[in-house]
Coordinates of C-alpha atoms in Angstrom, one line a residue:
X1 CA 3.1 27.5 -21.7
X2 CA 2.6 23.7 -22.5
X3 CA 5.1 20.9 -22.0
X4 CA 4.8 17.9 -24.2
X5 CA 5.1 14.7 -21.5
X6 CA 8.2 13.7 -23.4
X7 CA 10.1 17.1 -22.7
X8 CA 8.7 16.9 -19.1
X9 CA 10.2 13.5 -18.7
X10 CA 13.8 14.6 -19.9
X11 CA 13.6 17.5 -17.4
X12 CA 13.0 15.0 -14.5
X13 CA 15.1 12.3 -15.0
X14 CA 18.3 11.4 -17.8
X15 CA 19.8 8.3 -16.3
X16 CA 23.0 8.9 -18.1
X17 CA 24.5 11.1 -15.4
X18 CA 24.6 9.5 -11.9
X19 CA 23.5 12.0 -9.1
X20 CA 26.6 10.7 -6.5
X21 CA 29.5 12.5 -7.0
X22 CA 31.3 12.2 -3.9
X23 CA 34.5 13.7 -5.6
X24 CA 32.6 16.8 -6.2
X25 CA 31.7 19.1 -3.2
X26 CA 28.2 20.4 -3.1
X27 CA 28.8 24.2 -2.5
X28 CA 27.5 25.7 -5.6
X29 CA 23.9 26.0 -4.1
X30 CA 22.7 22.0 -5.0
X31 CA 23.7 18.6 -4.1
X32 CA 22.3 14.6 -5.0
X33 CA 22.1 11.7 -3.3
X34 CA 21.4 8.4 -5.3
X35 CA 19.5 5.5 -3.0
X36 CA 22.7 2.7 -3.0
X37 CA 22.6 0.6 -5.8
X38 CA 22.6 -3.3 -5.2
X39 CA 21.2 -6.2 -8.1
X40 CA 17.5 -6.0 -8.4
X41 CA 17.1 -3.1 -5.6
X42 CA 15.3 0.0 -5.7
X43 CA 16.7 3.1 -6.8
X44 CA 15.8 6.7 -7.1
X45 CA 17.4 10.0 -6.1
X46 CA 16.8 13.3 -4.4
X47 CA 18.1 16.6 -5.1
X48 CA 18.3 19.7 -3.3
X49 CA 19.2 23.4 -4.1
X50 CA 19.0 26.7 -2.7
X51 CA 21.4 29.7 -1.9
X52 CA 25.2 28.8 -2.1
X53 CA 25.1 30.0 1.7
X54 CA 22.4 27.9 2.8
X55 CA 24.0 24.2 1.6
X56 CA 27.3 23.1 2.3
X57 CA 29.5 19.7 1.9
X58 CA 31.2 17.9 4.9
X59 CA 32.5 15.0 2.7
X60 CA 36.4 14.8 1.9
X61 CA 35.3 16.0 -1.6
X62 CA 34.8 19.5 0.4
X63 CA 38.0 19.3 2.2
X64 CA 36.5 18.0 5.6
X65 CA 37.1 14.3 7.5
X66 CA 34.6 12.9 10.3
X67 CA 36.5 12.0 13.1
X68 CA 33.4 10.2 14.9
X69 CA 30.0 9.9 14.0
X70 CA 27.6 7.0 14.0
X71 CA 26.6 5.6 10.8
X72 CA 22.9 4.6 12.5
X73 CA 21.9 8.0 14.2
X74 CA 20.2 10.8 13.2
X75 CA 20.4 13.6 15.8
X76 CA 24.0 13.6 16.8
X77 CA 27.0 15.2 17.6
X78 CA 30.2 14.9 15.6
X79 CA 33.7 15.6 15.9
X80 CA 35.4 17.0 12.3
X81 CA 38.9 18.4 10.4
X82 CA 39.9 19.8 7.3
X83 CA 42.3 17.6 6.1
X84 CA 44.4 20.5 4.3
X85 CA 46.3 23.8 5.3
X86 CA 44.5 26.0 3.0
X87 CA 40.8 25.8 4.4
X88 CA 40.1 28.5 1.5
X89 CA 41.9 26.6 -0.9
X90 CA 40.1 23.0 0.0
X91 CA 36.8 24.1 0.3
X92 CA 36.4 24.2 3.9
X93 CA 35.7 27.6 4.4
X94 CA 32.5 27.4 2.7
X95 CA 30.7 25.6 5.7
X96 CA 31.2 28.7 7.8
X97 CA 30.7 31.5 5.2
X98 CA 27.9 33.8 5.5
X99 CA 25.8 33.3 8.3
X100 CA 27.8 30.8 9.8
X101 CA 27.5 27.0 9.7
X102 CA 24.7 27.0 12.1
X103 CA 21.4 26.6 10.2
X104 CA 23.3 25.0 6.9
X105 CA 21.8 22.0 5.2
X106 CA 24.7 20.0 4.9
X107 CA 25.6 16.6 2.8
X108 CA 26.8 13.6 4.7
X109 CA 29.3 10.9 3.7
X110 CA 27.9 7.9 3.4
X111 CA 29.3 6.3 6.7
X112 CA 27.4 9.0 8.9
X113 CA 24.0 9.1 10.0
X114 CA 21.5 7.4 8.3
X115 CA 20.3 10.0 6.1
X116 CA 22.0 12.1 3.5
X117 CA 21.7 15.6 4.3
X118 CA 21.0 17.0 7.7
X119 CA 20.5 20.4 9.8
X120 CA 23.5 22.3 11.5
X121 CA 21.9 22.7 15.2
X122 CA 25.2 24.2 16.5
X123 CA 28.9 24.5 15.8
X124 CA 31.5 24.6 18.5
X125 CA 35.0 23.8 19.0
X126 CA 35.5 20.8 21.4
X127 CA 37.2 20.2 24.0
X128 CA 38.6 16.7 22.7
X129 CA 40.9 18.2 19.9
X130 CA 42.7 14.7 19.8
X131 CA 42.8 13.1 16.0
X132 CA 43.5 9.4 15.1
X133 CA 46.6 8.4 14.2
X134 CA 45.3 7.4 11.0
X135 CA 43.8 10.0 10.5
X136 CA 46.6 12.7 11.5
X137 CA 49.2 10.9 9.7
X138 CA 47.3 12.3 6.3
X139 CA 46.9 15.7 7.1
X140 CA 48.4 18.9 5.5
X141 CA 49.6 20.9 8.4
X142 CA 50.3 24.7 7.5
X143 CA 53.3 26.6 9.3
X144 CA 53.5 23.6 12.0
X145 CA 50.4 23.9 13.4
X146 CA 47.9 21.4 14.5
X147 CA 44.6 21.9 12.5
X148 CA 41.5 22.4 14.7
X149 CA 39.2 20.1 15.5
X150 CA 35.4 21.5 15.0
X151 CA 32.5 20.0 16.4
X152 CA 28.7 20.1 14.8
X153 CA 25.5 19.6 16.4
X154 CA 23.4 17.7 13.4
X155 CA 19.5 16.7 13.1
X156 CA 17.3 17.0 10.8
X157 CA 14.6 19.7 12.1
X158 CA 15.0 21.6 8.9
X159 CA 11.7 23.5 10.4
X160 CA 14.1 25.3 12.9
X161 CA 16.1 26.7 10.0
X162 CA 15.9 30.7 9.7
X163 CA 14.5 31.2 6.4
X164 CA 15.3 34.8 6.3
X165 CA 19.0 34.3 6.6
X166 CA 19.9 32.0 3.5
X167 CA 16.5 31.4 1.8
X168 CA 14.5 28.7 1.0
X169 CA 16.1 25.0 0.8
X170 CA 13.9 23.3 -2.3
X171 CA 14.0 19.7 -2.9
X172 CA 12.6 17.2 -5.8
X173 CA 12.8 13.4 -5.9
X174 CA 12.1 10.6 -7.4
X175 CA 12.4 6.8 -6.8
X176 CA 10.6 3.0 -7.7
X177 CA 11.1 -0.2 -6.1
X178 CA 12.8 -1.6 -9.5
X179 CA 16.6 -0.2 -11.0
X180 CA 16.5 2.3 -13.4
X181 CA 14.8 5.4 -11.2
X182 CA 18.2 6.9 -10.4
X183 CA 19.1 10.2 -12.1
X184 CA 19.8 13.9 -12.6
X185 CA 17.0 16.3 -12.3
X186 CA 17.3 19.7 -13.5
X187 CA 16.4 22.7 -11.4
X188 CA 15.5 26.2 -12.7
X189 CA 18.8 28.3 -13.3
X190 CA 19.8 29.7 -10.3
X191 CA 18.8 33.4 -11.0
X192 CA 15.6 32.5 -10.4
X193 CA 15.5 30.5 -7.5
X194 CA 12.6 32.3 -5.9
X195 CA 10.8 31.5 -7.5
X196 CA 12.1 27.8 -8.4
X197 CA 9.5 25.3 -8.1
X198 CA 8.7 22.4 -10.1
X199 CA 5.6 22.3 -12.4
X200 CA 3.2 19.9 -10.8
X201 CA 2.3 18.8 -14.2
X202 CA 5.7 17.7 -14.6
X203 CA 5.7 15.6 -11.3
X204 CA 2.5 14.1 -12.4
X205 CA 3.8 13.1 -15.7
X206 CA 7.1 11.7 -14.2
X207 CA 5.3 9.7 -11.8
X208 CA 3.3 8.2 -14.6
X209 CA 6.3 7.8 -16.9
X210 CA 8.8 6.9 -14.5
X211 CA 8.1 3.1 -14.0
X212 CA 5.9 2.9 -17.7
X213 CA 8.5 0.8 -18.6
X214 CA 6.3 -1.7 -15.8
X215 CA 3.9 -2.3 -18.2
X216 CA 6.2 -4.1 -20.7
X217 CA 7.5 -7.0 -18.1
X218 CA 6.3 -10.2 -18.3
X219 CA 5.2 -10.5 -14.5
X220 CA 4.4 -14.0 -15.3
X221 CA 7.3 -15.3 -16.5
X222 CA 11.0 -13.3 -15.1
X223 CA 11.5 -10.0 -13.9
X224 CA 13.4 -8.6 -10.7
X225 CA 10.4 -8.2 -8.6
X226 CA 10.0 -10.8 -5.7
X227 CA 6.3 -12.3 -6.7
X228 CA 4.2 -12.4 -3.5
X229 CA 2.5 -15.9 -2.8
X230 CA -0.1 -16.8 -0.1
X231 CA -2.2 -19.9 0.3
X232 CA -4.5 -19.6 3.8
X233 CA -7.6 -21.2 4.9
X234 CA -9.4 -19.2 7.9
X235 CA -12.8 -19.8 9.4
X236 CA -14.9 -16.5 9.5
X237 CA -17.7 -17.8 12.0
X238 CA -18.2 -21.3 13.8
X239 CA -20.9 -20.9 15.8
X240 CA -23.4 -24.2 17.1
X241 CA -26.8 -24.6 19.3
X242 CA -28.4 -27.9 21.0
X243 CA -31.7 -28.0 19.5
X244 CA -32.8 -31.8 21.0
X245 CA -32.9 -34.1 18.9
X246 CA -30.2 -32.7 17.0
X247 CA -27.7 -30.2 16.9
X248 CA -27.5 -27.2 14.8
X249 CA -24.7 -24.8 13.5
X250 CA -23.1 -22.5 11.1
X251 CA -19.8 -21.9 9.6
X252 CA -18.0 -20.2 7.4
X253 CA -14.5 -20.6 5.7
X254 CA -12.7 -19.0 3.3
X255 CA -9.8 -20.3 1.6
X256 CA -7.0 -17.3 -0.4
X257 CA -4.3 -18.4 -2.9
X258 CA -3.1 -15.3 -4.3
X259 CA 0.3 -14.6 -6.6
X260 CA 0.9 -10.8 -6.9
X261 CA 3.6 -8.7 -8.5
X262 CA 4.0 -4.9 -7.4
X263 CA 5.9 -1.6 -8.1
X264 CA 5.6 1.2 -6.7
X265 CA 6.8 4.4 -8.0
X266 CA 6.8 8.0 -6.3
X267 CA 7.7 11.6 -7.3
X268 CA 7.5 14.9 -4.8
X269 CA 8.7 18.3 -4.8
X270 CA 8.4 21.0 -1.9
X271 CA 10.8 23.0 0.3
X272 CA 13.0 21.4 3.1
X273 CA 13.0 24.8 4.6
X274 CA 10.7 25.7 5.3
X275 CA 9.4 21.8 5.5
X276 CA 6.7 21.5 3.2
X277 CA 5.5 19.0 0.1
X278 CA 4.0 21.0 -2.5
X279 CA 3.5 18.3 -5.2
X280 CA 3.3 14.3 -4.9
X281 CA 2.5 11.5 -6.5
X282 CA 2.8 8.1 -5.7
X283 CA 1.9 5.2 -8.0
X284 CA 1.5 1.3 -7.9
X285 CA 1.7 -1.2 -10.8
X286 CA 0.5 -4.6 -10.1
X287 CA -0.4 -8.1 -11.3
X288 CA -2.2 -10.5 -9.8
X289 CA -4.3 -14.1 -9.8
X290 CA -6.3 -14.1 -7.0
X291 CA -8.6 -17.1 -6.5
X292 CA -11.0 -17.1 -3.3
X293 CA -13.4 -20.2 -2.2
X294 CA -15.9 -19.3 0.5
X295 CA -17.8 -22.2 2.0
X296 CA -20.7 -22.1 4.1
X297 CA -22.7 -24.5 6.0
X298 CA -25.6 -23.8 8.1
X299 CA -28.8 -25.8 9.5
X300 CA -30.0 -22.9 11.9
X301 CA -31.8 -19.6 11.5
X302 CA -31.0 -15.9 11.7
X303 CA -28.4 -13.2 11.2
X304 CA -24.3 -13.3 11.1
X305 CA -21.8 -11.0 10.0
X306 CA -17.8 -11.5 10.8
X307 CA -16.9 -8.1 10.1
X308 CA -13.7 -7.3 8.3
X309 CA -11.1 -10.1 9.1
X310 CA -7.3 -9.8 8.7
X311 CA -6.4 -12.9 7.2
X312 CA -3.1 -11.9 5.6
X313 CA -0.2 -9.3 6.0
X314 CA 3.1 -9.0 4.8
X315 CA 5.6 -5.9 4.1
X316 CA 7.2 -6.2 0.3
X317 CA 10.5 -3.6 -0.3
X318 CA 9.7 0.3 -0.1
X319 CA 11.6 3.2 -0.9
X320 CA 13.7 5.4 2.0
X321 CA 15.0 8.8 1.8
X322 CA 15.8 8.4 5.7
X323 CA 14.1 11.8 7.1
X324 CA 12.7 13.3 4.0
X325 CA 10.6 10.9 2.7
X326 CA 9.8 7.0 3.3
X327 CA 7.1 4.6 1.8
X328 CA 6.8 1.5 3.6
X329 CA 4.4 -0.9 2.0
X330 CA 2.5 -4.0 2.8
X331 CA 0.4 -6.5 1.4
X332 CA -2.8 -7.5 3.0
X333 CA -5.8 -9.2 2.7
X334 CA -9.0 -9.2 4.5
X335 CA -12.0 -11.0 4.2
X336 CA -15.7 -10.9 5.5
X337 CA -19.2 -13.3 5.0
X338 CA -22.8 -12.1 5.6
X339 CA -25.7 -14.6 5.8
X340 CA -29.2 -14.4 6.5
X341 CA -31.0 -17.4 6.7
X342 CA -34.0 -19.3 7.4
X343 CA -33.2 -22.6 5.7
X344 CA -30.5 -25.4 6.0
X345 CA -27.8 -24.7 3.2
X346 CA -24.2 -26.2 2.3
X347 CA -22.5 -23.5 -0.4
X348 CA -19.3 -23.2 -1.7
X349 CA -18.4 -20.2 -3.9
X350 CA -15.5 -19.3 -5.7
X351 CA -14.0 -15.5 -6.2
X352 CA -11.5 -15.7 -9.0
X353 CA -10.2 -13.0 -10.5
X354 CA -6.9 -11.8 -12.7
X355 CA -5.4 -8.2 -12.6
X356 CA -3.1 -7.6 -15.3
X357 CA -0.9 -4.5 -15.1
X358 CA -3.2 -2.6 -13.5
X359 CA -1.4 0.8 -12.6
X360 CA -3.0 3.8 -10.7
X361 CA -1.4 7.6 -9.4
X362 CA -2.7 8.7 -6.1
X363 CA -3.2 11.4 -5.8
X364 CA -5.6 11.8 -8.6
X365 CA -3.5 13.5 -11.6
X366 CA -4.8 15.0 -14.8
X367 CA -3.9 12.5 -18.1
X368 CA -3.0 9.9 -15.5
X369 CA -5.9 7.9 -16.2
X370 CA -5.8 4.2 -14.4
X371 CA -4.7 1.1 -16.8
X372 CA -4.6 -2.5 -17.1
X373 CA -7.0 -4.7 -17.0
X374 CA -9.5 -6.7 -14.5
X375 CA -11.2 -10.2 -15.3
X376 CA -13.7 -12.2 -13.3
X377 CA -12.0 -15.7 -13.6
X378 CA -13.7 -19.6 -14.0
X379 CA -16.4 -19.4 -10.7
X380 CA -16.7 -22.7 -8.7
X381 CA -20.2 -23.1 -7.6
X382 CA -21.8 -25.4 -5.2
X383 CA -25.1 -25.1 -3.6
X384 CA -27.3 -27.5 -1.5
X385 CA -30.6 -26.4 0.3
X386 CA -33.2 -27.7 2.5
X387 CA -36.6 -28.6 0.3
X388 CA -38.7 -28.9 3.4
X389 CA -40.1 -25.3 4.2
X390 CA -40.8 -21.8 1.9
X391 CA -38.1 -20.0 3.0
X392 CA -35.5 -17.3 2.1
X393 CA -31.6 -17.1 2.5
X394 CA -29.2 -14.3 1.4
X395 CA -25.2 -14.7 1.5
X396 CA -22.4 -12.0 0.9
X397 CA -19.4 -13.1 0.9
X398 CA -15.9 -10.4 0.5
X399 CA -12.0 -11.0 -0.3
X400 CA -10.4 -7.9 -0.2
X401 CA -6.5 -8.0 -0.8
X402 CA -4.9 -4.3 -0.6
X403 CA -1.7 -2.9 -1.2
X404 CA -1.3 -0.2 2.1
X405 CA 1.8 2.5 1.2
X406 CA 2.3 3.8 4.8
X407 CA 3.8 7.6 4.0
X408 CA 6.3 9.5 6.3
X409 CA 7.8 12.8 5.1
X410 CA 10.1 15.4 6.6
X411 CA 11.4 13.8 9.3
X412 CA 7.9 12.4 9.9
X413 CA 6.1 15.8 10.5
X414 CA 3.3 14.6 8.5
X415 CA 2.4 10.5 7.9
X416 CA -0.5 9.4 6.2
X417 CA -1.6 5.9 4.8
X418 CA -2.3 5.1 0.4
X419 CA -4.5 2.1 0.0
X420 CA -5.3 0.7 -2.8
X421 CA -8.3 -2.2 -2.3
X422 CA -9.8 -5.0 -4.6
X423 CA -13.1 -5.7 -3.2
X424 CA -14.0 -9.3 -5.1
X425 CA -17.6 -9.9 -3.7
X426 CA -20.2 -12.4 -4.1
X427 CA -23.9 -12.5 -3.5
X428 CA -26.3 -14.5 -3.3
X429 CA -30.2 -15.0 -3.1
X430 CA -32.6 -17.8 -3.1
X431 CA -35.8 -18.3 -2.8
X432 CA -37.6 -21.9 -2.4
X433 CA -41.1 -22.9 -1.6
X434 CA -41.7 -26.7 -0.8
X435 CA -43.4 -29.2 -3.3
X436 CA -43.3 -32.3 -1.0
X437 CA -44.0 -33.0 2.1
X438 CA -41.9 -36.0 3.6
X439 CA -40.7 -37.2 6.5
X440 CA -37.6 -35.9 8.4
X441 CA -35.5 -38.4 10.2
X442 CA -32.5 -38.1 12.5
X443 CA -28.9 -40.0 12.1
X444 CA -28.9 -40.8 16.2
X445 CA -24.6 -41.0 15.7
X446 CA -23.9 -37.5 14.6
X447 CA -27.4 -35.6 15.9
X448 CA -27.6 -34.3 11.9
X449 CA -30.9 -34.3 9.9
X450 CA -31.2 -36.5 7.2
X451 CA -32.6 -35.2 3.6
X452 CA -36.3 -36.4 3.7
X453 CA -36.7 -38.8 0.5
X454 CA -38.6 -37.8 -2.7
X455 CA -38.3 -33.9 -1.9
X456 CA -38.4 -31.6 -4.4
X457 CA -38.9 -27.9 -4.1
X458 CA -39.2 -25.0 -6.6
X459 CA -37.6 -21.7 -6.5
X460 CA -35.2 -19.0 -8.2
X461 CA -31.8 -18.7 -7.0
X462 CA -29.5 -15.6 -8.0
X463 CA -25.9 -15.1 -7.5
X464 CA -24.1 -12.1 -8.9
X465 CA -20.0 -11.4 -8.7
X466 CA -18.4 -7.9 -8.5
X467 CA -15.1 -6.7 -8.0
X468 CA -14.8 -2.5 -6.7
X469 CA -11.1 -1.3 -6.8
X470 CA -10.4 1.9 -5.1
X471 CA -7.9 4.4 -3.8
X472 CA -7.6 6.4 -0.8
X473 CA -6.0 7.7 1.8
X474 CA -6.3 8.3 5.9
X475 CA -5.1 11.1 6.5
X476 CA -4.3 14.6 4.8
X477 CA -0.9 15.2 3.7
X478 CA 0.5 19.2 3.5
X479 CA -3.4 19.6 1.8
X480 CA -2.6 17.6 -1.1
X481 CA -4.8 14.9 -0.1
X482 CA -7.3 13.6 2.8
X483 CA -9.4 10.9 3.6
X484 CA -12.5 12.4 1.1
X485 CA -9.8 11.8 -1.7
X486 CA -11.1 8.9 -3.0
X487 CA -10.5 7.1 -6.3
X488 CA -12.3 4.4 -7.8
X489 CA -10.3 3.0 -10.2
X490 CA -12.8 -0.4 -11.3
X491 CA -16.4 -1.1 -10.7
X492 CA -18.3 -3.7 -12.4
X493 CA -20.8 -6.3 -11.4
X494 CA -21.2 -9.8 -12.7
X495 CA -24.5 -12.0 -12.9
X496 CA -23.1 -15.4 -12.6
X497 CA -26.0 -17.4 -12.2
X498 CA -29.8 -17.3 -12.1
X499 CA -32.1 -20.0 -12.1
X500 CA -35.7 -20.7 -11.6
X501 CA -37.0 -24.4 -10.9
X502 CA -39.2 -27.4 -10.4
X503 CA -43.3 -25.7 -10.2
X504 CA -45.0 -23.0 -8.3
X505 CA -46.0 -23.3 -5.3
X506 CA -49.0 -25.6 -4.2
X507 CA -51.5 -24.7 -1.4
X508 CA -50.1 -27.3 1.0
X509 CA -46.2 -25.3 0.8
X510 CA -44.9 -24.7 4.5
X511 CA -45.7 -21.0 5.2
X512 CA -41.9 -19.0 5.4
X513 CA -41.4 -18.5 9.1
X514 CA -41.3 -15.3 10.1
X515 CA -38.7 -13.5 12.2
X516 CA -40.7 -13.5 15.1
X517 CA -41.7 -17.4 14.6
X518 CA -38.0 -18.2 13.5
X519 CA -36.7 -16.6 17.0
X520 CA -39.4 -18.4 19.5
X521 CA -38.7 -21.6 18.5
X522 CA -36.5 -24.3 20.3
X523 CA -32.9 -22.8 21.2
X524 CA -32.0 -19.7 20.8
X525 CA -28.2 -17.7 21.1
X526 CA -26.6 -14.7 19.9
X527 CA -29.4 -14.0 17.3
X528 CA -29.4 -17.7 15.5
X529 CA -32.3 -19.9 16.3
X530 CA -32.5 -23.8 15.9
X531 CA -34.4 -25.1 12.7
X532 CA -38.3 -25.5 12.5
X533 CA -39.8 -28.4 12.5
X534 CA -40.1 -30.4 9.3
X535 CA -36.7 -28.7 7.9
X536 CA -34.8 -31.3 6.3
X537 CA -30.9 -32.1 5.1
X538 CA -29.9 -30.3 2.3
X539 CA -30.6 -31.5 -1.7
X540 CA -28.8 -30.3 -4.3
X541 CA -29.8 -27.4 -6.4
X542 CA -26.7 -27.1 -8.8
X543 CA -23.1 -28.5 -8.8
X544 CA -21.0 -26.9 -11.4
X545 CA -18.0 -24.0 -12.7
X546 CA -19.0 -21.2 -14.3
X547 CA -17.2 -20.0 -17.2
X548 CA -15.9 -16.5 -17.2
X549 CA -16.9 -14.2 -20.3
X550 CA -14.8 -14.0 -23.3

């Protein structure tokens, strides 16, 4: 049978009924909690249902009143009484009907523990049957008796439950980090709840349809998300060498400014007891400007690479359904240069680009295809290069912001990390054979070369842009996902520049030094070598923006 998105959508979610009902008591076989509601917070809810003997209520709407429990633990032990005569009558009875309370799913009031339903380890009667005043002076006493005091073991090890007694506990949720998630969701009528689990194509459409209404905010302009804004210079690689009479170095910096907006929107389904996620879907809206400037300078030969370099981090708002399921986010961005050089260069490179309500569902789900939209942005480009010597120099340069989702489910039985990563890249290659041979001199003040006067060289220099967005995870999750789930959501490259100058090559060109050659000359460390002889300052080779496409 086939669900039109639309009707899928109404089963999952009508926002005209609010889940919490704390004047109801949840002994019918299902309960709701709604995440608290505050101005511009996140909302969503999570239902559960099962046998009316395997889920019970120890709110007042059930008949019961917590005596003491703490409104920060999870595993505790609490003190309660039913606050009328007629235990029948209030609704009491129904914790212990059946099998007992032990092995219940039961729903907490909102002042104990910080999660809204939890496991019934044990039920005793304390020794402490002493009630608050407060507490006592409300209380319906039947024939002159004092009620008794019961006591509960609670925790939420929902795998310890016994199955075979009450039957499976199922559980569906939903939830974004903007108003609006918050809902009812219907479950399959109770005569069939063996076999009552939610279509997964139904989860994968809410997921997608949940926060769709993303797409039509201005992110630019006002909307309730907090925009995230960074502005860091970091140096990649500073490394130097004494090559008498000078010296010679290398270094690398790149400078961020970023201004991102993200949502982040999540759906699951599965079985509390026994613990398990049988559908999920997670997904991430966002909008961005980011603009990267890498700058290099080097007068010395060889090899470097900085590796991956955490530049940036910062958590944004997640979404918590303490012990069943928690998404805690961050923002982060990392960055990394290459070079390989046997010339004297000065570049500066920009890596600007704009996202634009770009939205992806991880994992992969069918008719969730990725949207928005990804543009290379206005490219600063600088480059300077020694004329002096046929040589050859290659630069790579990486920013690489990424929203991590950091998953914990179940009482965190099974974690795993979502990443989404916007690789913005730059490379570049260049070629040059000398045309002139002039003199080198040497500034005695700051040990630098100077550029030789009247040099000229000829060439081809190259540099091409690309930005790879992808998806992924690191680590399986109940075999819905692994780390070989992988999602590319945007590849494209971009030629930004090419240009071939000044004449071939003449006999009397510098030969290219060699590996070899560049490594036995003066100074030597960590795989750089100092300059050859005859290598001038750097010239300039071009000086301008380059204008994105369209």
């Amino acid at each position: 049978i086939m669900f039109s998105p639309a009707y899928l959508l109404f089963v999952f979610i009508s926002v005209a009924h609010a889940a919490n009902d704390w004047s109801t008591p949840c002994t019918s076989g299902a309960c709701s909690y709604d995440l608290p509601a505050s101005a511009g917070s996140s909302s969503g809810t999570v239902k559960i249902w099962g046998s009316t003997n395997a889920i019970s209520d120890i709110t007042p709407a059930a008949g019961w009143q917590i005596i003491s429990c703490s409104p920060d633990s999870v595993n505790q032990d609490i003190r309660l009484v039913c606050m009328s005569g007629d235990a029948t009558t209030s609704g009491c009875d129904h914790l212990y009907q059946g099998a007992g309370a032990e092995g219940k799913i039961v729903r907490l009031p909102e002042s104990c523990g910080k999660n809204a339903f939890a496991r019934v380890a044990k039920a005793s009667d304390p020794a402490d049957q002493s009630i608050p005043p407060t507490i006592a002076a409300r209380l319906v006493r039947r024939d002159g008796q004092p009620p008794k005091v019961r006591g509960l073991t609670l925790d939420t090890n929902f795998g310890a439950v016994d199955a075979s007694k009450n039957g499976n506990v199922n559980f569906a949720l939903q939830a974004a980090t903007v108003p609006g998630a918050d809902g009812n969701i219907t479950i399959p009528a109770q005569g069939s709840q063996r076999r009552s689990r939610l279509p997964a194509r139904g989860v994968g459409d809410f997921v997608g349809g949940a926060i769709k209404g993303l797409n039509d905010f201005d992110t630019d302009k006002s909307t309730t998300l907090k925009p995230l804004d960074i502005n860091k210079n970091f140096n990649l690689f500073n490394k130097s060498l004494d090559c008498p009479p000078v010296s010679a170095s290398v270094s690398a910096d790149i400078g961020a400014k970023a201004h991102a907006v993200v949502a982040i929107g999540v759906a699951a389904s599965g079985t509390f007891v026994p613990p398990k996620i049988s559908d999920f879907g997670i997904t991430a809206t966002l909008t961005a400007d980011i603009d990267g400037t890498l700058g290099l300078v080097a007068d010395v030969s060889g090899t470097l690479d900085s590796g991956k370099i955490k530049i940036f981090e910062v958590g944004i708002p997640g979404l918590d359904f303490p012990e069943i399921l928690t998404i805690g986010p961050s923002f982060q961005v990392n960055a990394e240069a290459k070079a390989e050089l046997d010339l004297n260069m000065d570049l500066t490179v920009g890596l600007n680009y704009h996202i634009d309500k770009a939205q992806f569902v991880f994992p992969p789900k069918k008719g969730q295809a990725t949207s928005g939209s990804f543009k290379l942005g206005d490219t600063p480009l600088k480059l300077s290069a020694s004329p002096a010597v046929k040589a050859t120099g290659s630069v790579e340069a990486h920013l690489i912001p990424s929203l991590n989702l950091g998953v914990s489910a179940l009482g965190g039985t099974v974690k795993s990390e979502v990443f989404v990563a916007l690789d913005a890249s730059a490379t570049m290659q260049l070629s040059l054979e000398a045309q002139a041979e002039a003199a080198v001199t040497v500034n005695k003040a700051s040990k630098r070369l100077l550029a030789p006067v009247g040099a000229s060289f000829g060439g081809c220099f190259e540099i091409k842009a690309g930005l790879n967005v992808n998806a992924g995870a690191d680590a399986s999750f109940f075999g819905l996902f692994d780390p070989s789930t992988q999602v590319t959501l945007f590849n494209k490259d971009f030629e930004l520049f090419k240009k071939c100058f000044g004449t071939p090559s003449r006999k009397r060109s510098l030969p290219r030094l060699t590996r070899i050659e560049r490594l036995s000359v003066v100074g030597r460390a960590g795989g750089l070598a100092c300059p050859s002889k005859g290598v001038g300052a750097p010239v300039a080779v071009t000086d301008q923006t380059v204008r994105a496409a369209g």
